[in-house]
mmCIF file of C-alpha atoms in Angstrom:
data_model
loop_
_atom_site.group_PDB
_atom_site.id
_atom_site.type_symbol
_atom_site.label_atom_id
_atom_site.label_comp_id
_atom_site.label_asym_id
_atom_site.label_seq_id
_atom_site.Cartn_x
_atom_site.Cartn_y
_atom_site.Cartn_z
ATOM 1 C CA UNK A 1 -5.877 5.232 25.954
ATOM 2 C CA UNK A 2 -2.106 4.874 26.397
ATOM 3 C CA UNK A 3 -0.480 3.759 23.119
ATOM 4 C CA UNK A 4 3.165 2.952 22.476
ATOM 5 C CA UNK A 5 4.107 3.283 18.807
ATOM 6 C CA UNK A 6 7.184 1.401 17.668
ATOM 7 C CA UNK A 7 8.678 2.654 14.391
ATOM 8 C CA UNK A 8 10.331 -0.633 13.427
ATOM 9 C CA UNK A 9 14.045 -0.850 12.668
ATOM 10 C CA UNK A 10 16.302 2.207 12.911
ATOM 11 C CA UNK A 11 19.969 3.089 12.855
ATOM 12 C CA UNK A 12 22.014 0.441 11.084
ATOM 13 C CA UNK A 13 18.996 -1.885 11.110
ATOM 14 C CA UNK A 14 17.368 -0.133 8.155
ATOM 15 C CA UNK A 15 14.860 -2.844 7.315
ATOM 16 C CA UNK A 16 13.751 -3.006 3.692
ATOM 17 C CA UNK A 17 15.452 -0.791 1.130
ATOM 18 C CA UNK A 18 13.761 -0.327 -2.255
ATOM 19 C CA UNK A 19 12.886 2.392 -4.756
ATOM 20 C CA UNK A 20 15.318 4.769 -3.045
ATOM 21 C CA UNK A 21 13.566 4.440 0.324
ATOM 22 C CA UNK A 22 14.609 2.966 3.662
ATOM 23 C CA UNK A 23 11.969 1.268 5.756
ATOM 24 C CA UNK A 24 13.281 2.750 9.011
ATOM 25 C CA UNK A 25 12.755 6.295 7.667
ATOM 26 C CA UNK A 26 9.188 5.660 6.470
ATOM 27 C CA UNK A 27 8.321 3.942 9.764
ATOM 28 C CA UNK A 28 9.626 6.895 11.768
ATOM 29 C CA UNK A 29 7.835 9.508 9.637
ATOM 30 C CA UNK A 30 4.504 7.680 9.895
ATOM 31 C CA UNK A 31 5.015 7.060 13.633
ATOM 32 C CA UNK A 32 5.461 10.789 14.270
ATOM 33 C CA UNK A 33 2.305 11.611 12.288
ATOM 34 C CA UNK A 34 0.308 8.873 14.056
ATOM 35 C CA UNK A 35 1.553 9.968 17.477
ATOM 36 C CA UNK A 36 0.524 13.567 16.788
ATOM 37 C CA UNK A 37 -2.918 12.479 15.553
ATOM 38 C CA UNK A 38 -3.551 10.229 18.552
ATOM 39 C CA UNK A 39 -2.416 12.868 21.036
ATOM 40 C CA UNK A 40 -4.668 15.444 19.336
ATOM 41 C CA UNK A 41 -7.579 13.017 19.858
ATOM 42 C CA UNK A 42 -6.871 12.871 23.602
ATOM 43 C CA UNK A 43 -4.869 9.656 23.755
ATOM 44 C CA UNK A 44 -1.482 9.373 25.419
ATOM 45 C CA UNK A 45 0.763 8.242 22.565
ATOM 46 C CA UNK A 46 4.531 7.881 22.763
ATOM 47 C CA UNK A 47 7.238 6.478 20.509
ATOM 48 C CA UNK A 48 9.858 3.831 21.204
ATOM 49 C CA UNK A 49 12.295 5.989 19.217
ATOM 50 C CA UNK A 50 12.063 9.624 18.147
ATOM 51 C CA UNK A 51 15.088 9.622 15.836
ATOM 52 C CA UNK A 52 16.846 7.231 13.462
ATOM 53 C CA UNK A 53 18.653 5.005 15.954
ATOM 54 C CA UNK A 54 18.902 1.431 17.105
ATOM 55 C CA UNK A 55 18.775 0.293 20.721
ATOM 56 C CA UNK A 56 21.513 -2.353 20.655
ATOM 57 C CA UNK A 57 24.265 -3.720 18.433
ATOM 58 C CA UNK A 58 22.445 -6.883 17.381
ATOM 59 C CA UNK A 59 18.889 -7.270 16.196
ATOM 60 C CA UNK A 60 17.695 -9.640 18.935
ATOM 61 C CA UNK A 61 18.950 -7.351 21.697
ATOM 62 C CA UNK A 62 17.400 -4.387 19.855
ATOM 63 C CA UNK A 63 14.018 -6.140 19.878
ATOM 64 C CA UNK A 64 14.455 -7.084 23.553
ATOM 65 C CA UNK A 65 15.090 -3.419 24.382
ATOM 66 C CA UNK A 66 11.858 -2.385 22.640
ATOM 67 C CA UNK A 67 9.938 -4.960 24.700
ATOM 68 C CA UNK A 68 11.617 -3.819 27.938
ATOM 69 C CA UNK A 69 10.541 -0.264 27.125
ATOM 70 C CA UNK A 70 6.974 -1.485 26.557
ATOM 71 C CA UNK A 71 6.975 -3.216 29.949
ATOM 72 C CA UNK A 72 8.261 -0.026 31.627
ATOM 73 C CA UNK A 73 5.678 2.260 29.952
ATOM 74 C CA UNK A 74 2.779 -0.200 30.419
ATOM 75 C CA UNK A 75 0.654 0.953 27.481
ATOM 76 C CA UNK A 76 -2.861 -0.222 26.720
ATOM 77 C CA UNK A 77 -1.762 -0.990 23.154
ATOM 78 C CA UNK A 78 1.570 -1.561 21.385
ATOM 79 C CA UNK A 79 1.670 -0.778 17.649
ATOM 80 C CA UNK A 80 4.759 -1.675 15.620
ATOM 81 C CA UNK A 81 5.021 -0.008 12.193
ATOM 82 C CA UNK A 82 6.819 -1.624 9.255
ATOM 83 C CA UNK A 83 7.040 -1.721 5.468
ATOM 84 C CA UNK A 84 7.305 -4.843 3.368
ATOM 85 C CA UNK A 85 9.502 -5.656 0.388
ATOM 86 C CA UNK A 86 9.859 -8.542 -2.031
ATOM 87 C CA UNK A 87 11.661 -9.335 -5.264
ATOM 88 C CA UNK A 88 8.444 -8.959 -7.269
ATOM 89 C CA UNK A 89 7.501 -5.271 -7.756
ATOM 90 C CA UNK A 90 3.856 -6.176 -8.430
ATOM 91 C CA UNK A 91 3.178 -7.451 -4.906
ATOM 92 C CA UNK A 92 1.307 -4.904 -2.807
ATOM 93 C CA UNK A 93 -0.997 -4.469 0.153
ATOM 94 C CA UNK A 94 -1.333 -3.564 3.803
ATOM 95 C CA UNK A 95 -1.132 -6.336 6.420
ATOM 96 C CA UNK A 96 -1.895 -6.345 10.131
ATOM 97 C CA UNK A 97 -0.387 -9.036 12.338
ATOM 98 C CA UNK A 98 -1.074 -10.317 15.838
ATOM 99 C CA UNK A 99 0.449 -13.240 17.693
ATOM 100 C CA UNK A 100 -1.122 -16.667 17.024
ATOM 101 C CA UNK A 101 -4.355 -17.619 18.714
ATOM 102 C CA UNK A 102 -7.215 -15.564 20.042
ATOM 103 C CA UNK A 103 -5.757 -12.674 22.047
ATOM 104 C CA UNK A 104 -6.751 -9.210 23.246
ATOM 105 C CA UNK A 105 -4.846 -7.847 20.249
ATOM 106 C CA UNK A 106 -7.423 -9.311 17.823
ATOM 107 C CA UNK A 107 -10.040 -6.667 18.653
ATOM 108 C CA UNK A 108 -7.464 -3.888 18.287
ATOM 109 C CA UNK A 109 -6.260 -5.337 14.980
ATOM 110 C CA UNK A 110 -9.818 -5.533 13.641
ATOM 111 C CA UNK A 111 -10.537 -1.951 14.689
ATOM 112 C CA UNK A 112 -7.275 -0.824 13.098
ATOM 113 C CA UNK A 113 -8.090 -2.767 9.930
ATOM 114 C CA UNK A 114 -11.540 -1.167 9.706
ATOM 115 C CA UNK A 115 -10.123 2.313 10.310
ATOM 116 C CA UNK A 116 -7.385 1.907 7.700
ATOM 117 C CA UNK A 117 -9.802 0.403 5.191
ATOM 118 C CA UNK A 118 -12.108 3.385 5.653
ATOM 119 C CA UNK A 119 -9.273 5.926 5.462
ATOM 120 C CA UNK A 120 -7.567 4.302 2.477
ATOM 121 C CA UNK A 121 -10.305 2.595 0.438
ATOM 122 C CA UNK A 122 -8.109 2.465 -2.674
ATOM 123 C CA UNK A 123 -5.509 0.297 -0.897
ATOM 124 C CA UNK A 124 -5.327 -3.468 -1.046
ATOM 125 C CA UNK A 125 -5.485 -5.301 2.269
ATOM 126 C CA UNK A 126 -3.844 -8.702 2.596
ATOM 127 C CA UNK A 127 -5.908 -10.580 5.193
ATOM 128 C CA UNK A 128 -5.764 -13.832 7.089
ATOM 129 C CA UNK A 129 -9.441 -14.693 7.517
ATOM 130 C CA UNK A 130 -8.904 -18.299 8.626
ATOM 131 C CA UNK A 131 -9.892 -17.508 12.223
ATOM 132 C CA UNK A 132 -12.717 -15.101 11.375
ATOM 133 C CA UNK A 133 -10.876 -11.790 11.656
ATOM 134 C CA UNK A 134 -8.753 -9.866 9.150
ATOM 135 C CA UNK A 135 -5.413 -9.937 10.935
ATOM 136 C CA UNK A 136 -2.655 -12.343 10.006
ATOM 137 C CA UNK A 137 -0.880 -14.247 12.726
ATOM 138 C CA UNK A 138 2.873 -14.505 13.204
ATOM 139 C CA UNK A 139 5.412 -15.194 15.912
ATOM 140 C CA UNK A 140 7.162 -11.843 15.510
ATOM 141 C CA UNK A 141 9.330 -11.054 18.526
ATOM 142 C CA UNK A 142 7.550 -7.829 19.513
ATOM 143 C CA UNK A 143 4.153 -9.523 19.290
ATOM 144 C CA UNK A 144 5.161 -12.434 21.519
ATOM 145 C CA UNK A 145 7.227 -10.541 24.081
ATOM 146 C CA UNK A 146 5.109 -7.537 24.988
ATOM 147 C CA UNK A 147 2.536 -7.571 27.747
ATOM 148 C CA UNK A 148 0.059 -5.150 26.190
ATOM 149 C CA UNK A 149 -2.074 -6.217 23.250
ATOM 150 C CA UNK A 150 0.310 -5.828 20.306
ATOM 151 C CA UNK A 151 -0.229 -5.378 16.584
ATOM 152 C CA UNK A 152 2.326 -5.105 13.816
ATOM 153 C CA UNK A 153 1.297 -3.164 10.719
ATOM 154 C CA UNK A 154 3.023 -3.727 7.379
ATOM 155 C CA UNK A 155 1.976 -0.456 5.756
ATOM 156 C CA UNK A 156 2.744 -1.527 2.203
ATOM 157 C CA UNK A 157 5.548 -2.775 -0.041
ATOM 158 C CA UNK A 158 8.508 -0.491 -0.689
ATOM 159 C CA UNK A 159 9.344 -2.790 -3.603
ATOM 160 C CA UNK A 160 6.085 -1.781 -5.305
ATOM 161 C CA UNK A 161 6.643 1.565 -7.076
ATOM 162 C CA UNK A 162 3.088 2.830 -6.445
ATOM 163 C CA UNK A 163 3.096 1.951 -2.757
ATOM 164 C CA UNK A 164 6.642 3.297 -2.347
ATOM 165 C CA UNK A 165 5.515 6.639 -3.766
ATOM 166 C CA UNK A 166 2.411 6.647 -1.551
ATOM 167 C CA UNK A 167 4.394 5.732 1.575
ATOM 168 C CA UNK A 168 6.982 8.439 0.915
ATOM 169 C CA UNK A 169 4.438 11.305 0.912
ATOM 170 C CA UNK A 170 4.757 13.516 3.956
ATOM 171 C CA UNK A 171 1.099 14.453 4.325
ATOM 172 C CA UNK A 172 -1.563 13.284 6.764
#
């Protein structure tokens, strides 16, 4: 399977900043680990960015560039990695998003949910079960403007001290 992993944000678009961590750094670290794991399993995984950088000077153009790259690579699956943050440090949990409606991404999101739940049984998962599957639905740019089935994973809340510590570990 050909998988394009998008470590969200990068460069001056740091994303969330909390508990001494920058979202763009966590996303990139996890993306490298995931890419290595997938390639070791025989998949063809690549990253939208290998270093801390942005693609364009404004966020919309940056997101457009990521989608253009996806269209050029033509993966079977597009996975965008992110971290959440909020003003309340008690909020926590992993979320998986797809675009609204029933799409080819729903099966991938459910498989990803099941795999993460099995790998990290101690973690909380924030689900959107209204349509019968665990993914939440949102009109995020990279979900709406890629051609491959696309999922966006919010790996946890940097604003939550326990999840921030967990996300900052550099082990597989």
